[in-house]
């Protein structure tokens, strides 16, 4: 399915466009080796192609998307990604139609990776305004999935489930999209956890595990294990949680996957809640080292919170700093979840003042989630006005 078309009279452009679209397909499917091969082929073709501004911009957009893929799969240095991001931002407001969609869609993905949720959802919603210029139905499903993902992260369950069902309806119409259907099921199960339906979520994760075995996808086998471990932790079945998480960690560590620090955090969390503080400290130290090395601010903060709550005494500043980070990034789902846990721990210690403080944080976070007004229309309109108005269908000529 072709994402971008060129004037058929210009053969070199047709060849380049076809190769660019093949490259994008490999990127979307996380086929890193195939994507690297196609990238090299594209670079060679671009070097011999007559200059065309739209083709050059499409290439630049895909190069940024390629780096996003590698940063997720291989935990690549974020500096190259940041440089590509800054370079692309210079074109904001200059693109129309399909290229406008790709620009804001990829910007949203980058902002989500940095946990800049307001910027990410703003960019996604801006991209949605140009989605009509994209003919490829699978690309529509990709967009719906990303919207479901960020709304799940924001604990906007209704919107998340609405978008993920729209994505699944498309994916299930085609062959060879088992990977995407699995990812959609992770989102559905995550929303079930947020709805406190742990049994339903666990059943869904067990289904994804069996499907992962059937399609022989190691990555999805261990992603399912990771998710099962998180679910068992919520259910306070710590031995089962540990067994799932340690399996996932061994795989992610072997392939240097971006989920290493997340898995180590969850291992430390499970062991701390179980009371095995020696083991928890070991996983905490490994996780903190990885998160620091990769400059993963989200998990540095979460590991600091874990340290203050279970592994040291009276490090109240670390807890306050963690919640300040959550607030500044509008991470109300994390405030609700961790606020309740912190409040419970202080309650058990008899520190009713601090317990009350964090119960209040939970209530405030719930209010923000229920309002569903984390993104104001003013912010959206501002973003739109920074771009062009009066969009028209754009083809690369």
JSON list of C-alpha atoms in Angstrom, two decimals, residues 30-155:
[
{"chain": "A", "resi": 30, "resn": "UNK", "atom": "CA", "xyz": [10.04, -2.58, 13.75]},
{"chain": "A", "resi": 31, "resn": "UNK", "atom": "CA", "xyz": [12.12, -4.56, 11.24]},
{"chain": "A", "resi": 32, "resn": "UNK", "atom": "CA", "xyz": [15.32, -2.79, 12.16]},
{"chain": "A", "resi": 33, "resn": "UNK", "atom": "CA", "xyz": [17.70, -4.73, 9.89]},
{"chain": "A", "resi": 34, "resn": "UNK", "atom": "CA", "xyz": [15.37, -4.45, 6.91]},
{"chain": "A", "resi": 35, "resn": "UNK", "atom": "CA", "xyz": [14.85, -0.77, 7.65]},
{"chain": "A", "resi": 36, "resn": "UNK", "atom": "CA", "xyz": [18.62, -0.16, 7.82]},
{"chain": "A", "resi": 37, "resn": "UNK", "atom": "CA", "xyz": [19.09, -1.90, 4.45]},
{"chain": "A", "resi": 38, "resn": "UNK", "atom": "CA", "xyz": [16.32, 0.11, 2.83]},
{"chain": "A", "resi": 39, "resn": "UNK", "atom": "CA", "xyz": [17.63, 3.32, 4.37]},
{"chain": "A", "resi": 40, "resn": "UNK", "atom": "CA", "xyz": [20.99, 2.75, 2.68]},
{"chain": "A", "resi": 41, "resn": "UNK", "atom": "CA", "xyz": [19.25, 2.13, -0.65]},
{"chain": "A", "resi": 42, "resn": "UNK", "atom": "CA", "xyz": [17.20, 5.30, -0.24]},
{"chain": "A", "resi": 43, "resn": "UNK", "atom": "CA", "xyz": [20.29, 7.36, 0.58]},
{"chain": "A", "resi": 44, "resn": "UNK", "atom": "CA", "xyz": [21.96, 6.16, -2.61]},
{"chain": "A", "resi": 45, "resn": "UNK", "atom": "CA", "xyz": [18.89, 6.96, -4.71]},
{"chain": "A", "resi": 46, "resn": "UNK", "atom": "CA", "xyz": [18.45, 10.38, -3.09]},
{"chain": "A", "resi": 47, "resn": "UNK", "atom": "CA", "xyz": [22.02, 11.25, -3.97]},
{"chain": "A", "resi": 48, "resn": "UNK", "atom": "CA", "xyz": [21.30, 10.77, -7.66]},
{"chain": "A", "resi": 49, "resn": "UNK", "atom": "CA", "xyz": [17.80, 12.25, -7.74]},
{"chain": "A", "resi": 50, "resn": "UNK", "atom": "CA", "xyz": [16.85, 15.60, -9.18]},
{"chain": "A", "resi": 51, "resn": "UNK", "atom": "CA", "xyz": [16.02, 17.90, -6.27]},
{"chain": "A", "resi": 52, "resn": "UNK", "atom": "CA", "xyz": [12.38, 17.87, -5.23]},
{"chain": "A", "resi": 53, "resn": "UNK", "atom": "CA", "xyz": [11.42, 19.68, -1.99]},
{"chain": "A", "resi": 54, "resn": "UNK", "atom": "CA", "xyz": [8.50, 17.38, -1.09]},
{"chain": "A", "resi": 55, "resn": "UNK", "atom": "CA", "xyz": [10.48, 14.19, -1.66]},
{"chain": "A", "resi": 56, "resn": "UNK", "atom": "CA", "xyz": [13.35, 15.60, 0.40]},
{"chain": "A", "resi": 57, "resn": "UNK", "atom": "CA", "xyz": [10.97, 16.46, 3.26]},
{"chain": "A", "resi": 58, "resn": "UNK", "atom": "CA", "xyz": [9.35, 13.03, 3.12]},
{"chain": "A", "resi": 59, "resn": "UNK", "atom": "CA", "xyz": [12.82, 11.48, 3.33]},
{"chain": "A", "resi": 60, "resn": "UNK", "atom": "CA", "xyz": [13.69, 13.72, 6.28]},
{"chain": "A", "resi": 61, "resn": "UNK", "atom": "CA", "xyz": [10.47, 12.76, 8.07]},
{"chain": "A", "resi": 62, "resn": "UNK", "atom": "CA", "xyz": [11.13, 9.05, 7.57]},
{"chain": "A", "resi": 63, "resn": "UNK", "atom": "CA", "xyz": [14.72, 9.43, 8.74]},
{"chain": "A", "resi": 64, "resn": "UNK", "atom": "CA", "xyz": [13.38, 10.90, 11.98]},
{"chain": "A", "resi": 65, "resn": "UNK", "atom": "CA", "xyz": [10.83, 8.08, 12.28]},
{"chain": "A", "resi": 66, "resn": "UNK", "atom": "CA", "xyz": [13.67, 5.59, 11.72]},
{"chain": "A", "resi": 67, "resn": "UNK", "atom": "CA", "xyz": [15.60, 7.07, 14.62]},
{"chain": "A", "resi": 68, "resn": "UNK", "atom": "CA", "xyz": [12.48, 6.85, 16.78]},
{"chain": "A", "resi": 69, "resn": "UNK", "atom": "CA", "xyz": [12.25, 3.13, 16.02]},
{"chain": "A", "resi": 70, "resn": "UNK", "atom": "CA", "xyz": [15.91, 2.56, 16.90]},
{"chain": "A", "resi": 71, "resn": "UNK", "atom": "CA", "xyz": [15.64, 4.56, 20.12]},
{"chain": "A", "resi": 72, "resn": "UNK", "atom": "CA", "xyz": [12.85, 2.20, 21.19]},
{"chain": "A", "resi": 73, "resn": "UNK", "atom": "CA", "xyz": [14.35, -1.07, 20.01]},
{"chain": "A", "resi": 74, "resn": "UNK", "atom": "CA", "xyz": [18.02, -0.41, 20.64]},
{"chain": "A", "resi": 75, "resn": "UNK", "atom": "CA", "xyz": [18.07, 2.41, 23.21]},
{"chain": "A", "resi": 76, "resn": "UNK", "atom": "CA", "xyz": [20.17, 4.50, 20.87]},
{"chain": "A", "resi": 77, "resn": "UNK", "atom": "CA", "xyz": [21.74, 7.82, 21.89]},
{"chain": "A", "resi": 78, "resn": "UNK", "atom": "CA", "xyz": [18.98, 10.41, 22.20]},
{"chain": "A", "resi": 79, "resn": "UNK", "atom": "CA", "xyz": [21.17, 13.27, 20.96]},
{"chain": "A", "resi": 80, "resn": "UNK", "atom": "CA", "xyz": [20.83, 12.25, 17.29]},
{"chain": "A", "resi": 81, "resn": "UNK", "atom": "CA", "xyz": [17.09, 11.98, 17.73]},
{"chain": "A", "resi": 82, "resn": "UNK", "atom": "CA", "xyz": [16.91, 15.39, 19.36]},
{"chain": "A", "resi": 83, "resn": "UNK", "atom": "CA", "xyz": [18.97, 16.95, 16.57]},
{"chain": "A", "resi": 84, "resn": "UNK", "atom": "CA", "xyz": [16.66, 15.44, 13.93]},
{"chain": "A", "resi": 85, "resn": "UNK", "atom": "CA", "xyz": [13.65, 16.71, 15.87]},
{"chain": "A", "resi": 86, "resn": "UNK", "atom": "CA", "xyz": [14.98, 20.27, 16.01]},
{"chain": "A", "resi": 87, "resn": "UNK", "atom": "CA", "xyz": [15.78, 20.17, 12.30]},
{"chain": "A", "resi": 88, "resn": "UNK", "atom": "CA", "xyz": [12.28, 19.01, 11.43]},
{"chain": "A", "resi": 89, "resn": "UNK", "atom": "CA", "xyz": [10.62, 21.67, 13.58]},
{"chain": "A", "resi": 90, "resn": "UNK", "atom": "CA", "xyz": [12.02, 24.29, 11.20]},
{"chain": "A", "resi": 91, "resn": "UNK", "atom": "CA", "xyz": [9.48, 23.05, 8.63]},
{"chain": "A", "resi": 92, "resn": "UNK", "atom": "CA", "xyz": [6.44, 23.47, 10.88]},
{"chain": "A", "resi": 93, "resn": "UNK", "atom": "CA", "xyz": [3.81, 25.43, 9.03]},
{"chain": "A", "resi": 94, "resn": "UNK", "atom": "CA", "xyz": [5.32, 24.75, 5.61]},
{"chain": "A", "resi": 95, "resn": "UNK", "atom": "CA", "xyz": [3.70, 21.35, 4.95]},
{"chain": "A", "resi": 96, "resn": "UNK", "atom": "CA", "xyz": [0.32, 20.46, 3.53]},
{"chain": "A", "resi": 97, "resn": "UNK", "atom": "CA", "xyz": [-1.91, 17.43, 3.27]},
{"chain": "A", "resi": 98, "resn": "UNK", "atom": "CA", "xyz": [-0.20, 14.12, 3.84]},
{"chain": "A", "resi": 99, "resn": "UNK", "atom": "CA", "xyz": [3.19, 15.54, 4.80]},
{"chain": "A", "resi": 100, "resn": "UNK", "atom": "CA", "xyz": [1.47, 17.74, 7.36]},
{"chain": "A", "resi": 101, "resn": "UNK", "atom": "CA", "xyz": [-0.05, 14.59, 8.88]},
{"chain": "A", "resi": 102, "resn": "UNK", "atom": "CA", "xyz": [3.29, 12.79, 9.06]},
{"chain": "A", "resi": 103, "resn": "UNK", "atom": "CA", "xyz": [4.99, 15.83, 10.57]},
{"chain": "A", "resi": 104, "resn": "UNK", "atom": "CA", "xyz": [2.59, 16.15, 13.50]},
{"chain": "A", "resi": 105, "resn": "UNK", "atom": "CA", "xyz": [2.18, 12.40, 13.94]},
{"chain": "A", "resi": 106, "resn": "UNK", "atom": "CA", "xyz": [5.92, 11.86, 14.29]},
{"chain": "A", "resi": 107, "resn": "UNK", "atom": "CA", "xyz": [6.27, 14.92, 16.53]},
{"chain": "A", "resi": 108, "resn": "UNK", "atom": "CA", "xyz": [3.61, 13.45, 18.79]},
{"chain": "A", "resi": 109, "resn": "UNK", "atom": "CA", "xyz": [5.44, 10.14, 18.95]},
{"chain": "A", "resi": 110, "resn": "UNK", "atom": "CA", "xyz": [8.64, 11.91, 19.94]},
{"chain": "A", "resi": 111, "resn": "UNK", "atom": "CA", "xyz": [6.94, 14.00, 22.62]},
{"chain": "A", "resi": 112, "resn": "UNK", "atom": "CA", "xyz": [5.20, 10.90, 24.00]},
{"chain": "A", "resi": 113, "resn": "UNK", "atom": "CA", "xyz": [8.56, 9.13, 24.23]},
{"chain": "A", "resi": 114, "resn": "UNK", "atom": "CA", "xyz": [9.82, 12.08, 26.34]},
{"chain": "A", "resi": 115, "resn": "UNK", "atom": "CA", "xyz": [6.60, 11.89, 28.41]},
{"chain": "A", "resi": 116, "resn": "UNK", "atom": "CA", "xyz": [5.66, 15.41, 27.36]},
{"chain": "A", "resi": 117, "resn": "UNK", "atom": "CA", "xyz": [2.02, 14.36, 27.33]},
{"chain": "A", "resi": 118, "resn": "UNK", "atom": "CA", "xyz": [0.45, 17.74, 26.67]},
{"chain": "A", "resi": 119, "resn": "UNK", "atom": "CA", "xyz": [2.68, 18.36, 23.66]},
{"chain": "A", "resi": 120, "resn": "UNK", "atom": "CA", "xyz": [2.19, 14.80, 22.42]},
{"chain": "A", "resi": 121, "resn": "UNK", "atom": "CA", "xyz": [-1.60, 14.76, 22.50]},
{"chain": "A", "resi": 122, "resn": "UNK", "atom": "CA", "xyz": [-1.68, 18.26, 21.01]},
{"chain": "A", "resi": 123, "resn": "UNK", "atom": "CA", "xyz": [0.47, 17.09, 18.09]},
{"chain": "A", "resi": 124, "resn": "UNK", "atom": "CA", "xyz": [-1.60, 13.92, 17.61]},
{"chain": "A", "resi": 125, "resn": "UNK", "atom": "CA", "xyz": [-4.84, 15.85, 17.56]},
{"chain": "A", "resi": 126, "resn": "UNK", "atom": "CA", "xyz": [-3.31, 18.27, 15.07]},
{"chain": "A", "resi": 127, "resn": "UNK", "atom": "CA", "xyz": [-2.25, 15.30, 12.91]},
{"chain": "A", "resi": 128, "resn": "UNK", "atom": "CA", "xyz": [-5.82, 13.99, 13.03]},
{"chain": "A", "resi": 129, "resn": "UNK", "atom": "CA", "xyz": [-6.95, 17.07, 11.13]},
{"chain": "A", "resi": 130, "resn": "UNK", "atom": "CA", "xyz": [-4.81, 15.98, 8.15]},
{"chain": "A", "resi": 131, "resn": "UNK", "atom": "CA", "xyz": [-5.51, 12.25, 8.40]},
{"chain": "A", "resi": 132, "resn": "UNK", "atom": "CA", "xyz": [-8.14, 12.57, 5.68]},
{"chain": "A", "resi": 133, "resn": "UNK", "atom": "CA", "xyz": [-5.36, 13.15, 3.15]},
{"chain": "A", "resi": 134, "resn": "UNK", "atom": "CA", "xyz": [-3.87, 9.71, 3.88]},
{"chain": "A", "resi": 135, "resn": "UNK", "atom": "CA", "xyz": [-5.38, 7.01, 1.63]},
{"chain": "A", "resi": 136, "resn": "UNK", "atom": "CA", "xyz": [-3.71, 4.04, 3.34]},
{"chain": "A", "resi": 137, "resn": "UNK", "atom": "CA", "xyz": [-6.20, 2.42, 5.74]},
{"chain": "A", "resi": 138, "resn": "UNK", "atom": "CA", "xyz": [-3.41, 0.75, 7.71]},
{"chain": "A", "resi": 139, "resn": "UNK", "atom": "CA", "xyz": [-1.89, 4.15, 8.37]},
{"chain": "A", "resi": 140, "resn": "UNK", "atom": "CA", "xyz": [-5.25, 5.19, 9.84]},
{"chain": "A", "resi": 141, "resn": "UNK", "atom": "CA", "xyz": [-5.02, 2.17, 12.16]},
{"chain": "A", "resi": 142, "resn": "UNK", "atom": "CA", "xyz": [-1.48, 3.17, 13.15]},
{"chain": "A", "resi": 143, "resn": "UNK", "atom": "CA", "xyz": [-2.75, 6.59, 14.13]},
{"chain": "A", "resi": 144, "resn": "UNK", "atom": "CA", "xyz": [-5.73, 5.21, 16.07]},
{"chain": "A", "resi": 145, "resn": "UNK", "atom": "CA", "xyz": [-3.38, 2.87, 17.97]},
{"chain": "A", "resi": 146, "resn": "UNK", "atom": "CA", "xyz": [-1.10, 5.73, 18.99]},
{"chain": "A", "resi": 147, "resn": "UNK", "atom": "CA", "xyz": [-4.08, 7.74, 20.20]},
{"chain": "A", "resi": 148, "resn": "UNK", "atom": "CA", "xyz": [-5.27, 4.74, 22.22]},
{"chain": "A", "resi": 149, "resn": "UNK", "atom": "CA", "xyz": [-1.79, 4.39, 23.70]},
{"chain": "A", "resi": 150, "resn": "UNK", "atom": "CA", "xyz": [-1.48, 7.96, 24.93]},
{"chain": "A", "resi": 151, "resn": "UNK", "atom": "CA", "xyz": [-5.05, 8.08, 26.25]},
{"chain": "A", "resi": 152, "resn": "UNK", "atom": "CA", "xyz": [-4.36, 4.85, 28.15]},
{"chain": "A", "resi": 153, "resn": "UNK", "atom": "CA", "xyz": [-1.25, 6.43, 29.65]},
{"chain": "A", "resi": 154, "resn": "UNK", "atom": "CA", "xyz": [-3.36, 9.42, 30.69]},
{"chain": "A", "resi": 155, "resn": "UNK", "atom": "CA", "xyz": [-5.99, 7.07, 32.19]}
]
